[in-house]
Amino acid sequence: MINNTALKEKIKNNELNSQFNRLYKAEDIDRQKERYIRVSDEFDEIYGSGSDVSVFSAPGRTEVCGNHTDHNKGRVLAASVNLDAVAVASYNDDNIVRIKSEGYKMDVVDLSELEPKKEETGKSVSLVRGVCAEFARRGYKLRGFNAATASDVLSGSGVSSSAAFEVLVGTIISHLFNDGCVSAVEIAQIAQKAENEFFGKPCGLMDQMACSVGGFVEIDFKNPAKPFIEKVDFDFANCGHSLCIVNTGGSHSDLTDDYAAVRSEMEQVAQCLGASVLRETDKDSFIKNIPEIRKSCGDRAVLRAMHFYADNERVLEESSALKNSDFEKFKALVIESGRSSYMYNQNVFTCSDPVNQPVSLGLALCDKVLKGKGAWRVHGGGFAGTIQAFVPDECLEEFSAVMKYVFGEKSCYILSIRPVGGVKII
C-alpha cells in the first residue's frame, strides 16, 4: 500500500506511466492521470486524508463471436476493452464495506449481514453484498474496506458496466485481504453469483469472465459449472485497427420477449432432437430432420438453430486466426458472424417495430465505409443498441464522422482491446 498523498505525487511525476501504458491508449494517458488523481482526491474528501491505499482497475468487455450461443451451452469469443472502472481503496476496522462511486450515492454493506435483501434487488449495493458473501462462503479472508471509484464503462454502451464493477470489487478483496491469490476465473464466477442471486439478473458467465481474465478470451460453456477458458494471445495494439462500438440508439426495455424467443426457439429445436439445448444435439441429425422441425417449431427456429451451429464453430475459427496473427481472416469471419446474426438469428431489429431499424442502418453504413477494409457485426443481444466494428486506422476519421452524423456526437466509442483484466495497479 502507499500513502494517498504519495500516490498522487507518483501519478503527477509520471511514475505510474508504465502501468497505465498496459491499460490505455498512449494518447489517453494524460486524461487517465487526471482521472486517478480525481478519485484519490475524492477518497481523501470522503474518508479523510493520510490513508495508505491501493489502486485497482477492471475493464469492460466486448463480445467478438458467439452471438446468442452461450445460453445453449455454446462457445463465445470475448475481449476486455480499455474502458474501465477504477478504485482507490483501503481496509478499515469497522467490518463495514463502503464504496462511493462517482455520481452515485455510497453503497454500504455490513459484513455481518451477507444474505440477499429483497429491497436491494437491481441496485449496485446488492452486487457488493453478493461478491462479499461469495468470498466468505468460499472461505476467503474478508474485512471491511473503504473505496472511491469511477467508471467510464458507460451504462448502456454494450460493454458491461455491471460486470466491470463486480470484478473490481472482487479484485479489491483478493488483493487487500488474500494476497491476490484468487484467480481471475474464480473472481468471475463470484461476480456472476452476485449478479444472479443478489442483483436478480440471471446472466451467463461471459461478461464477468471477459472482464476478469482480460485480452481475447475463448469460453466454452459445454459444462456451465466448469467452463473451458482459454486466453487467446494476439497483439491488437499493433494490428493497425481500432475497435469501435457504436450506440445506434433504441431502448432494450421492451425487448424482453424478443431476447427470450431466441433462446426458447433454439431450445425447441433441441427438444425435437431429444435434447434440452442445441449444444447437446448433432448437426447432421438436425439437417436430416429439418422438415419435421419446421412443422413443430417454425422456420425462424430452424434458421436460428442454423446460426447457432455456424457461430459455435466460428468461435474456433476466429480464435485460430488470431493465434496465427491472420487478422484479415479474422475480419472476414467477423463479417460472416454478423451476417449470420442478421439473416438467420434475426436479432438486428424487432418484428414488433419494423419501421425503426437503427442497428440495421448502422450495419449498412459500416458496409458503405468499411467494405473490403474492416469488419462489422451486431453487438451483444441485438434488436436495438450497439454494433461493433474493427476499423483500419486510415478509415477511422471518416467512420467516426459518419456514425456521429447519423447517430449523434456521443454515439461512437473508439476503443482498443486491453491485454489484462482486473488488476492491482499499485
Tab-separated table of C-alpha atoms in Angstrom:
chain	number	residue	atom	x	y	z
A	1	MET	CA	0.000	0.000	0.000
A	2	ILE	CA	1.053	3.602	-0.444
A	3	ASN	CA	0.114	6.842	1.272
A	4	ASN	CA	-2.566	8.553	-0.798
A	5	THR	CA	-0.614	11.814	-0.925
A	6	ALA	CA	2.448	9.957	-2.220
A	7	LEU	CA	0.241	8.155	-4.739
A	8	LYS	CA	-0.886	11.427	-6.271
A	9	GLU	CA	2.718	12.642	-6.481
A	10	LYS	CA	3.732	9.448	-8.286
A	11	ILE	CA	0.914	9.933	-10.782
A	12	LYS	CA	1.847	13.584	-11.386
A	13	ASN	CA	5.528	12.664	-11.815
A	14	ASN	CA	4.744	10.003	-14.448
A	15	GLU	CA	5.980	7.185	-12.192
A	16	LEU	CA	2.936	5.021	-12.978
A	17	ASN	CA	3.024	5.545	-16.736
A	18	SER	CA	4.346	2.036	-17.389
A	19	GLN	CA	1.299	0.590	-15.620
A	20	PHE	CA	-1.044	2.961	-17.459
A	21	ASN	CA	0.500	2.033	-20.821
A	22	ARG	CA	-0.688	-1.565	-20.301
A	23	LEU	CA	-4.259	-0.421	-19.829
A	24	TYR	CA	-4.865	2.601	-22.035
A	25	LYS	CA	-4.013	4.135	-25.381
A	26	ALA	CA	-0.933	6.356	-25.294
A	27	GLU	CA	-2.953	9.413	-26.262
A	28	ASP	CA	-5.283	8.801	-23.308
A	29	ILE	CA	-2.655	8.665	-20.548
A	30	ASP	CA	-2.901	12.319	-19.504
A	31	ARG	CA	-6.693	12.098	-19.150
A	32	GLN	CA	-6.342	8.905	-17.123
A	33	LYS	CA	-3.806	10.513	-14.780
A	34	GLU	CA	-6.260	13.326	-14.095
A	35	ARG	CA	-8.994	10.756	-13.517
A	36	TYR	CA	-6.979	8.759	-10.984
A	37	ILE	CA	-5.997	11.927	-9.115
A	38	ARG	CA	-9.664	12.953	-9.042
A	39	VAL	CA	-10.646	9.612	-7.488
A	40	SER	CA	-7.782	9.871	-4.991
A	41	ASP	CA	-8.953	13.350	-4.008
A	42	GLU	CA	-12.484	12.044	-3.550
A	43	PHE	CA	-11.185	9.253	-1.327
A	44	ASP	CA	-9.490	11.867	0.893
A	45	GLU	CA	-12.609	14.030	0.961
A	46	ILE	CA	-14.881	11.152	1.985
A	47	TYR	CA	-12.676	9.110	4.320
A	48	GLY	CA	-10.057	11.627	5.470
A	49	SER	CA	-6.553	12.301	4.224
A	50	GLY	CA	-3.382	10.417	5.104
A	51	SER	CA	-4.596	6.865	4.485
A	52	ASP	CA	-2.467	4.148	2.965
A	53	VAL	CA	-4.254	2.933	-0.153
A	54	SER	CA	-4.095	0.544	-3.094
A	55	VAL	CA	-5.314	1.259	-6.630
A	56	PHE	CA	-7.306	-1.135	-8.814
A	57	SER	CA	-8.809	-1.344	-12.308
A	58	ALA	CA	-11.296	-3.660	-14.004
A	59	PRO	CA	-12.254	-3.350	-17.694
A	60	GLY	CA	-15.452	-3.524	-19.660
A	61	ARG	CA	-15.843	-6.190	-22.324
A	62	THR	CA	-16.937	-6.759	-25.890
A	63	GLU	CA	-18.463	-9.887	-27.403
A	64	VAL	CA	-16.493	-10.802	-30.530
A	65	CYS	CA	-18.091	-14.061	-31.707
A	66	GLY	CA	-20.716	-16.488	-30.479
A	67	ASN	CA	-23.813	-14.315	-30.719
A	68	HIS	CA	-26.619	-15.890	-28.637
A	69	THR	CA	-24.690	-19.160	-28.254
A	70	ASP	CA	-23.857	-19.163	-24.539
A	71	HIS	CA	-27.417	-19.792	-23.351
A	72	ASN	CA	-27.433	-23.060	-25.341
A	73	LYS	CA	-24.082	-24.161	-23.833
A	74	GLY	CA	-22.117	-22.890	-26.815
A	75	ARG	CA	-18.788	-21.187	-27.291
A	76	VAL	CA	-18.046	-17.464	-27.247
A	77	LEU	CA	-15.060	-15.287	-28.029
A	78	ALA	CA	-14.955	-12.104	-25.958
A	79	ALA	CA	-12.383	-9.475	-25.044
A	80	SER	CA	-11.708	-6.799	-22.466
A	81	VAL	CA	-11.590	-3.171	-23.616
A	82	ASN	CA	-9.816	-0.035	-22.466
A	83	LEU	CA	-12.903	1.422	-20.797
A	84	ASP	CA	-12.651	0.544	-17.122
A	85	ALA	CA	-13.795	1.035	-13.560
A	86	VAL	CA	-11.056	2.169	-11.161
A	87	ALA	CA	-10.838	2.314	-7.383
A	88	VAL	CA	-8.696	3.763	-4.638
A	89	ALA	CA	-9.233	1.556	-1.590
A	90	SER	CA	-8.020	0.910	1.951
A	91	TYR	CA	-9.085	-1.560	4.619
A	92	ASN	CA	-10.825	-0.438	7.809
A	93	ASP	CA	-11.534	-1.976	11.207
A	94	ASP	CA	-15.294	-1.441	11.143
A	95	ASN	CA	-16.395	-4.702	9.456
A	96	ILE	CA	-18.190	-2.409	7.012
A	97	VAL	CA	-17.637	-2.069	3.267
A	98	ARG	CA	-18.165	1.462	1.964
A	99	ILE	CA	-17.917	2.133	-1.773
A	100	LYS	CA	-18.592	5.614	-3.131
A	101	SER	CA	-18.885	5.532	-6.911
A	102	GLU	CA	-18.578	8.823	-8.746
A	103	GLY	CA	-22.035	10.212	-9.493
A	104	TYR	CA	-23.859	7.780	-7.187
A	105	LYS	CA	-24.689	7.525	-3.513
A	106	MET	CA	-22.458	5.433	-1.283
A	107	ASP	CA	-23.006	1.675	-1.077
A	108	VAL	CA	-22.678	0.406	2.500
A	109	VAL	CA	-22.569	-3.287	3.451
A	110	ASP	CA	-22.282	-4.653	6.993
A	111	LEU	CA	-20.247	-7.864	6.697
A	112	SER	CA	-22.300	-9.460	9.460
A	113	GLU	CA	-25.292	-9.327	7.082
A	114	LEU	CA	-24.435	-11.256	3.933
A	115	GLU	CA	-27.818	-12.628	2.925
A	116	PRO	CA	-29.669	-11.273	-0.144
A	117	LYS	CA	-32.016	-8.391	0.627
A	118	LYS	CA	-35.152	-8.065	-1.450
A	119	GLU	CA	-35.137	-4.271	-1.284
A	120	GLU	CA	-31.639	-4.217	-2.849
A	121	THR	CA	-32.601	-6.186	-5.961
A	122	GLY	CA	-31.394	-4.387	-9.075
A	123	LYS	CA	-29.187	-1.983	-7.091
A	124	SER	CA	-25.393	-1.763	-7.009
A	125	VAL	CA	-25.264	-2.383	-3.268
A	126	SER	CA	-26.610	-5.869	-3.920
A	127	LEU	CA	-23.581	-6.582	-6.121
A	128	VAL	CA	-21.216	-5.502	-3.329
A	129	ARG	CA	-23.058	-7.643	-0.790
A	130	GLY	CA	-23.169	-10.595	-3.180
A	131	VAL	CA	-19.446	-10.506	-4.003
A	132	CYS	CA	-18.573	-10.243	-0.294
A	133	ALA	CA	-20.938	-13.093	0.559
A	134	GLU	CA	-19.455	-15.418	-2.029
A	135	PHE	CA	-15.876	-14.675	-0.942
A	136	ALA	CA	-16.913	-15.530	2.627
A	137	ARG	CA	-18.752	-18.673	1.531
A	138	ARG	CA	-15.652	-19.903	-0.276
A	139	GLY	CA	-13.552	-19.458	2.849
A	140	TYR	CA	-11.507	-16.436	1.830
A	141	LYS	CA	-10.455	-13.696	4.234
A	142	LEU	CA	-12.782	-10.714	4.348
A	143	ARG	CA	-12.664	-7.421	6.218
A	144	GLY	CA	-14.198	-4.015	5.920
A	145	PHE	CA	-12.765	-1.537	3.475
A	146	ASN	CA	-13.362	1.951	2.110
A	147	ALA	CA	-13.209	2.748	-1.603
A	148	ALA	CA	-13.789	5.584	-4.015
A	149	THR	CA	-14.463	4.533	-7.592
A	150	ALA	CA	-15.115	5.969	-11.029
A	151	SER	CA	-16.187	4.189	-14.189
A	152	ASP	CA	-16.088	5.113	-17.853
A	153	VAL	CA	-17.737	1.782	-18.732
A	154	LEU	CA	-20.914	3.678	-19.505
A	155	SER	CA	-24.203	2.009	-18.750
A	156	GLY	CA	-25.997	1.202	-21.991
A	157	SER	CA	-22.810	1.243	-24.080
A	158	GLY	CA	-22.947	-2.522	-24.517
A	159	VAL	CA	-19.625	-3.174	-22.770
A	160	SER	CA	-20.997	-4.438	-19.437
A	161	SER	CA	-20.630	-1.812	-16.728
A	162	SER	CA	-22.094	-4.112	-14.060
A	163	ALA	CA	-19.575	-6.912	-14.691
A	164	ALA	CA	-16.697	-4.419	-14.569
A	165	PHE	CA	-17.925	-3.171	-11.180
A	166	GLU	CA	-18.346	-6.695	-9.807
A	167	VAL	CA	-14.863	-7.718	-10.957
A	168	LEU	CA	-13.428	-4.513	-9.479
A	169	VAL	CA	-14.896	-5.350	-6.059
A	170	GLY	CA	-13.613	-8.917	-6.312
A	171	THR	CA	-10.136	-7.741	-7.313
A	172	ILE	CA	-10.025	-5.369	-4.317
A	173	ILE	CA	-10.939	-8.165	-1.885
A	174	SER	CA	-8.472	-10.586	-3.466
A	175	HIS	CA	-5.540	-8.194	-3.098
A	176	LEU	CA	-6.381	-6.365	0.134
A	177	PHE	CA	-7.059	-9.500	2.180
A	178	ASN	CA	-5.933	-12.592	0.242
A	179	ASP	CA	-2.545	-11.637	-1.234
A	180	GLY	CA	-4.032	-11.574	-4.732
A	181	CYS	CA	-4.333	-15.370	-4.733
A	182	VAL	CA	-7.908	-15.564	-6.065
A	183	SER	CA	-7.734	-16.449	-9.754
A	184	ALA	CA	-9.352	-14.329	-12.455
A	185	VAL	CA	-11.641	-17.245	-13.318
A	186	GLU	CA	-12.846	-17.584	-9.727
A	187	ILE	CA	-13.393	-13.831	-9.379
A	188	ALA	CA	-15.602	-14.032	-12.491
A	189	GLN	CA	-17.593	-16.918	-11.003
A	190	ILE	CA	-18.027	-14.997	-7.748
A	191	ALA	CA	-19.205	-11.954	-9.691
A	192	GLN	CA	-21.742	-13.986	-11.660
A	193	LYS	CA	-23.103	-15.484	-8.445
A	194	ALA	CA	-23.590	-11.977	-7.039
A	195	GLU	CA	-25.461	-10.828	-10.124
A	196	ASN	CA	-27.647	-13.952	-10.251
A	197	GLU	CA	-28.557	-14.340	-6.585
A	198	PHE	CA	-28.311	-10.823	-5.129
A	199	PHE	CA	-28.874	-8.390	-8.025
A	200	GLY	CA	-31.558	-10.637	-9.523
A	201	LYS	CA	-30.314	-10.908	-13.109
A	202	PRO	CA	-29.950	-14.460	-14.481
A	203	CYS	CA	-26.900	-13.619	-16.619
A	204	GLY	CA	-24.390	-16.079	-18.023
A	205	LEU	CA	-20.678	-16.005	-17.281
A	206	MET	CA	-19.310	-14.396	-20.448
A	207	ASP	CA	-19.330	-10.763	-19.264
A	208	GLN	CA	-17.625	-11.393	-15.953
A	209	MET	CA	-15.076	-13.785	-17.449
A	210	ALA	CA	-14.007	-11.380	-20.187
A	211	CYS	CA	-13.689	-8.510	-17.698
A	212	SER	CA	-11.723	-10.575	-15.191
A	213	VAL	CA	-9.367	-12.555	-17.444
A	214	GLY	CA	-8.604	-9.819	-19.973
A	215	GLY	CA	-7.437	-9.783	-23.579
A	216	PHE	CA	-9.161	-12.068	-26.068
A	217	VAL	CA	-10.802	-14.961	-24.207
A	218	GLU	CA	-12.376	-18.095	-25.675
A	219	ILE	CA	-15.013	-19.610	-23.393
A	220	ASP	CA	-16.727	-22.967	-23.902
A	221	PHE	CA	-19.919	-23.415	-21.872
A	222	LYS	CA	-20.463	-27.105	-22.694
A	223	ASN	CA	-20.185	-27.692	-18.943
A	224	PRO	CA	-21.519	-24.417	-17.478
A	225	ALA	CA	-20.363	-25.344	-13.970
A	226	LYS	CA	-16.788	-25.661	-15.217
A	227	PRO	CA	-16.466	-23.696	-18.459
A	228	PHE	CA	-13.303	-24.131	-20.506
A	229	ILE	CA	-11.366	-20.855	-20.567
A	230	GLU	CA	-8.503	-20.081	-22.932
A	231	LYS	CA	-6.743	-16.728	-23.215
A	232	VAL	CA	-6.000	-16.062	-26.889
A	233	ASP	CA	-2.709	-14.247	-27.400
A	234	PHE	CA	-2.887	-11.526	-30.042
A	235	ASP	CA	-1.199	-8.125	-30.138
A	236	PHE	CA	-4.166	-5.930	-31.019
A	237	ALA	CA	-2.222	-2.731	-30.364
A	238	ASN	CA	-0.064	-3.364	-33.428
A	239	CYS	CA	-2.672	-4.608	-35.919
A	240	GLY	CA	-3.432	-1.169	-37.376
A	241	HIS	CA	-7.097	-1.157	-36.324
A	242	SER	CA	-9.320	0.310	-33.644
A	243	LEU	CA	-12.356	-1.336	-32.089
A	244	CYS	CA	-15.417	0.879	-32.437
A	245	ILE	CA	-18.632	0.350	-30.514
A	246	VAL	CA	-21.460	2.436	-31.963
A	247	ASN	CA	-24.599	3.122	-29.952
A	248	THR	CA	-27.319	3.364	-32.596
A	249	GLY	CA	-29.995	4.190	-30.029
A	250	GLY	CA	-33.214	2.447	-29.118
A	251	SER	CA	-34.312	1.087	-25.779
A	252	HIS	CA	-33.915	-2.504	-24.578
A	253	SER	CA	-36.690	-2.120	-22.021
A	254	ASP	CA	-39.470	-3.548	-24.213
A	255	LEU	CA	-37.385	-6.253	-25.896
A	256	THR	CA	-37.555	-8.941	-23.216
A	257	ASP	CA	-39.836	-11.126	-25.317
A	258	ASP	CA	-37.521	-10.813	-28.332
A	259	TYR	CA	-34.499	-11.959	-26.333
A	260	ALA	CA	-36.444	-14.775	-24.709
A	261	ALA	CA	-37.697	-16.006	-28.091
A	262	VAL	CA	-34.166	-16.551	-29.401
A	263	ARG	CA	-33.314	-18.894	-26.566
A	264	SER	CA	-36.684	-20.631	-26.429
A	265	GLU	CA	-36.784	-21.303	-30.179
A	266	MET	CA	-33.274	-22.771	-30.133
A	267	GLU	CA	-34.298	-24.976	-27.216
A	268	GLN	CA	-37.490	-26.033	-29.009
A	269	VAL	CA	-35.362	-27.306	-31.880
A	270	ALA	CA	-33.118	-29.135	-29.425
A	271	GLN	CA	-36.153	-30.792	-27.843
A	272	CYS	CA	-37.225	-32.062	-31.246
A	273	LEU	CA	-33.846	-33.764	-31.388
A	274	GLY	CA	-34.163	-35.266	-27.912
A	275	ALA	CA	-32.002	-32.742	-26.034
A	276	SER	CA	-32.501	-29.661	-23.860
A	277	VAL	CA	-30.078	-27.307	-25.661
A	278	LEU	CA	-28.563	-27.227	-29.141
A	279	ARG	CA	-25.014	-27.968	-27.949
A	280	GLU	CA	-26.228	-31.421	-26.938
A	281	THR	CA	-27.521	-32.165	-30.449
A	282	ASP	CA	-25.927	-33.403	-33.655
A	283	LYS	CA	-25.833	-31.005	-36.613
A	284	ASP	CA	-26.245	-33.768	-39.185
A	285	SER	CA	-29.308	-35.056	-37.360
A	286	PHE	CA	-30.694	-31.518	-37.330
A	287	ILE	CA	-30.291	-31.173	-41.108
A	288	LYS	CA	-31.867	-34.561	-41.698
A	289	ASN	CA	-34.899	-33.612	-39.585
A	290	ILE	CA	-35.495	-30.060	-40.851
A	291	PRO	CA	-38.895	-30.916	-42.444
A	292	GLU	CA	-40.241	-32.248	-39.151
A	293	ILE	CA	-38.662	-29.436	-37.115
A	294	ARG	CA	-40.299	-26.838	-39.391
A	295	LYS	CA	-43.687	-28.316	-38.639
A	296	SER	CA	-43.109	-28.332	-34.871
A	297	CYS	CA	-41.129	-25.125	-34.358
A	298	GLY	CA	-41.482	-22.945	-37.452
A	299	ASP	CA	-38.976	-21.653	-39.964
A	300	ARG	CA	-37.442	-18.952	-37.760
A	301	ALA	CA	-36.474	-21.528	-35.150
A	302	VAL	CA	-34.776	-23.583	-37.865
A	303	LEU	CA	-32.858	-20.525	-39.046
A	304	ARG	CA	-31.792	-19.650	-35.507
A	305	ALA	CA	-30.523	-23.182	-34.989
A	306	MET	CA	-28.525	-22.862	-38.201
A	307	HIS	CA	-26.972	-19.694	-36.781
A	308	PHE	CA	-26.083	-21.458	-33.536
A	309	TYR	CA	-24.257	-24.328	-35.238
A	310	ALA	CA	-22.319	-21.968	-37.514
A	311	ASP	CA	-21.347	-19.358	-34.910
A	312	ASN	CA	-20.416	-22.020	-32.380
A	313	GLU	CA	-17.831	-23.382	-34.837
A	314	ARG	CA	-16.853	-19.901	-35.989
A	315	VAL	CA	-15.562	-19.105	-32.492
A	316	LEU	CA	-12.853	-21.736	-33.005
A	317	GLU	CA	-12.023	-20.347	-36.437
A	318	GLU	CA	-11.710	-16.782	-35.164
A	319	SER	CA	-9.546	-17.900	-32.237
A	320	SER	CA	-7.313	-19.822	-34.631
A	321	ALA	CA	-6.983	-16.817	-36.944
A	322	LEU	CA	-5.895	-14.624	-34.017
A	323	LYS	CA	-3.410	-17.225	-32.756
A	324	ASN	CA	-1.910	-17.317	-36.252
A	325	SER	CA	-1.867	-13.480	-36.456
A	326	ASP	CA	-4.114	-13.669	-39.528
A	327	PHE	CA	-6.169	-10.552	-38.889
A	328	GLU	CA	-7.577	-10.452	-42.415
A	329	LYS	CA	-9.125	-13.898	-41.970
A	330	PHE	CA	-10.364	-12.850	-38.539
A	331	LYS	CA	-12.139	-9.836	-40.045
A	332	ALA	CA	-13.748	-11.988	-42.749
A	333	LEU	CA	-15.103	-14.287	-40.030
A	334	VAL	CA	-16.449	-11.312	-38.042
A	335	ILE	CA	-18.425	-10.251	-41.119
A	336	GLU	CA	-19.694	-13.820	-41.555
A	337	SER	CA	-20.829	-13.853	-37.917
A	338	GLY	CA	-22.647	-10.558	-38.375
A	339	ARG	CA	-24.434	-11.753	-41.500
A	340	SER	CA	-25.467	-14.918	-39.706
A	341	SER	CA	-26.951	-12.874	-36.853
A	342	TYR	CA	-28.816	-10.697	-39.362
A	343	MET	CA	-30.079	-13.377	-41.767
A	344	TYR	CA	-30.538	-16.420	-39.548
A	345	ASN	CA	-30.655	-15.402	-35.888
A	346	GLN	CA	-32.673	-12.309	-36.857
A	347	ASN	CA	-31.765	-10.179	-33.839
A	348	VAL	CA	-30.975	-6.941	-35.667
A	349	PHE	CA	-34.453	-5.413	-35.378
A	350	THR	CA	-37.692	-6.381	-33.704
A	351	CYS	CA	-40.630	-7.606	-35.778
A	352	SER	CA	-42.943	-5.673	-33.450
A	353	ASP	CA	-41.485	-2.364	-34.719
A	354	PRO	CA	-40.146	-2.853	-38.268
A	355	VAL	CA	-40.247	0.868	-39.074
A	356	ASN	CA	-37.415	1.580	-36.621
A	357	GLN	CA	-34.193	-0.246	-37.509
A	358	PRO	CA	-31.212	1.718	-36.112
A	359	VAL	CA	-28.932	-1.334	-35.891
A	360	SER	CA	-29.742	-2.284	-39.487
A	361	LEU	CA	-28.939	1.267	-40.579
A	362	GLY	CA	-25.676	1.234	-38.628
A	363	LEU	CA	-24.603	-2.004	-40.291
A	364	ALA	CA	-25.488	-0.614	-43.721
A	365	LEU	CA	-23.326	2.445	-43.049
A	366	CYS	CA	-20.470	0.176	-41.935
A	367	ASP	CA	-20.761	-1.707	-45.210
A	368	LYS	CA	-20.571	1.575	-47.120
A	369	VAL	CA	-17.499	2.912	-45.302
A	370	LEU	CA	-15.574	-0.285	-44.478
A	371	LYS	CA	-16.331	-2.725	-47.312
A	372	GLY	CA	-13.138	-4.506	-48.308
A	373	LYS	CA	-11.245	-2.892	-45.412
A	374	GLY	CA	-12.751	-3.529	-41.972
A	375	ALA	CA	-15.309	-5.751	-40.267
A	376	TRP	CA	-18.644	-5.175	-38.538
A	377	ARG	CA	-21.478	-7.016	-36.768
A	378	VAL	CA	-24.353	-6.594	-34.335
A	379	HIS	CA	-23.020	-6.393	-30.779
A	380	GLY	CA	-24.480	-8.377	-27.901
A	381	GLY	CA	-28.168	-9.190	-27.596
A	382	GLY	CA	-29.228	-7.068	-30.555
A	383	PHE	CA	-32.666	-5.789	-31.643
A	384	ALA	CA	-31.536	-2.305	-30.543
A	385	GLY	CA	-28.407	-0.682	-29.174
A	386	THR	CA	-24.889	-1.254	-30.349
A	387	ILE	CA	-22.850	-2.509	-33.283
A	388	GLN	CA	-19.188	-3.492	-33.295
A	389	ALA	CA	-16.635	-2.593	-35.951
A	390	PHE	CA	-12.930	-3.236	-36.455
A	391	VAL	CA	-11.829	-0.107	-38.291
A	392	PRO	CA	-8.461	0.384	-40.065
A	393	ASP	CA	-6.651	3.423	-38.724
A	394	GLU	CA	-6.777	5.167	-42.106
A	395	CYS	CA	-10.587	4.885	-42.119
A	396	LEU	CA	-11.152	5.863	-38.502
A	397	GLU	CA	-11.792	9.570	-39.010
A	398	GLU	CA	-14.334	9.002	-41.800
A	399	PHE	CA	-16.032	6.143	-39.953
A	400	SER	CA	-16.392	8.134	-36.737
A	401	ALA	CA	-17.678	11.194	-38.567
A	402	VAL	CA	-20.362	9.201	-40.417
A	403	MET	CA	-21.581	7.465	-37.256
A	404	LYS	CA	-21.693	10.686	-35.248
A	405	TYR	CA	-23.504	12.495	-38.063
A	406	VAL	CA	-26.253	9.862	-38.160
A	407	PHE	CA	-26.488	8.687	-34.548
A	408	GLY	CA	-25.228	11.663	-32.530
A	409	GLU	CA	-21.996	13.164	-31.288
A	410	LYS	CA	-21.540	10.684	-28.422
A	411	SER	CA	-22.504	7.568	-30.350
A	412	CYS	CA	-19.088	6.240	-31.425
A	413	TYR	CA	-16.675	4.830	-28.839
A	414	ILE	CA	-13.159	4.360	-30.253
A	415	LEU	CA	-11.576	1.595	-28.179
A	416	SER	CA	-8.812	-0.958	-28.121
A	417	ILE	CA	-8.518	-4.480	-26.762
A	418	ARG	CA	-6.945	-4.337	-23.300
A	419	PRO	CA	-4.459	-7.158	-22.695
A	420	VAL	CA	-5.225	-7.633	-18.982
A	421	GLY	CA	-8.359	-7.966	-16.863
A	422	GLY	CA	-8.895	-6.973	-13.247
A	423	VAL	CA	-5.586	-5.747	-11.786
A	424	LYS	CA	-3.958	-4.080	-8.819
A	425	ILE	CA	-2.014	-1.096	-10.169
A	426	ILE	CA	-0.119	-0.151	-7.016
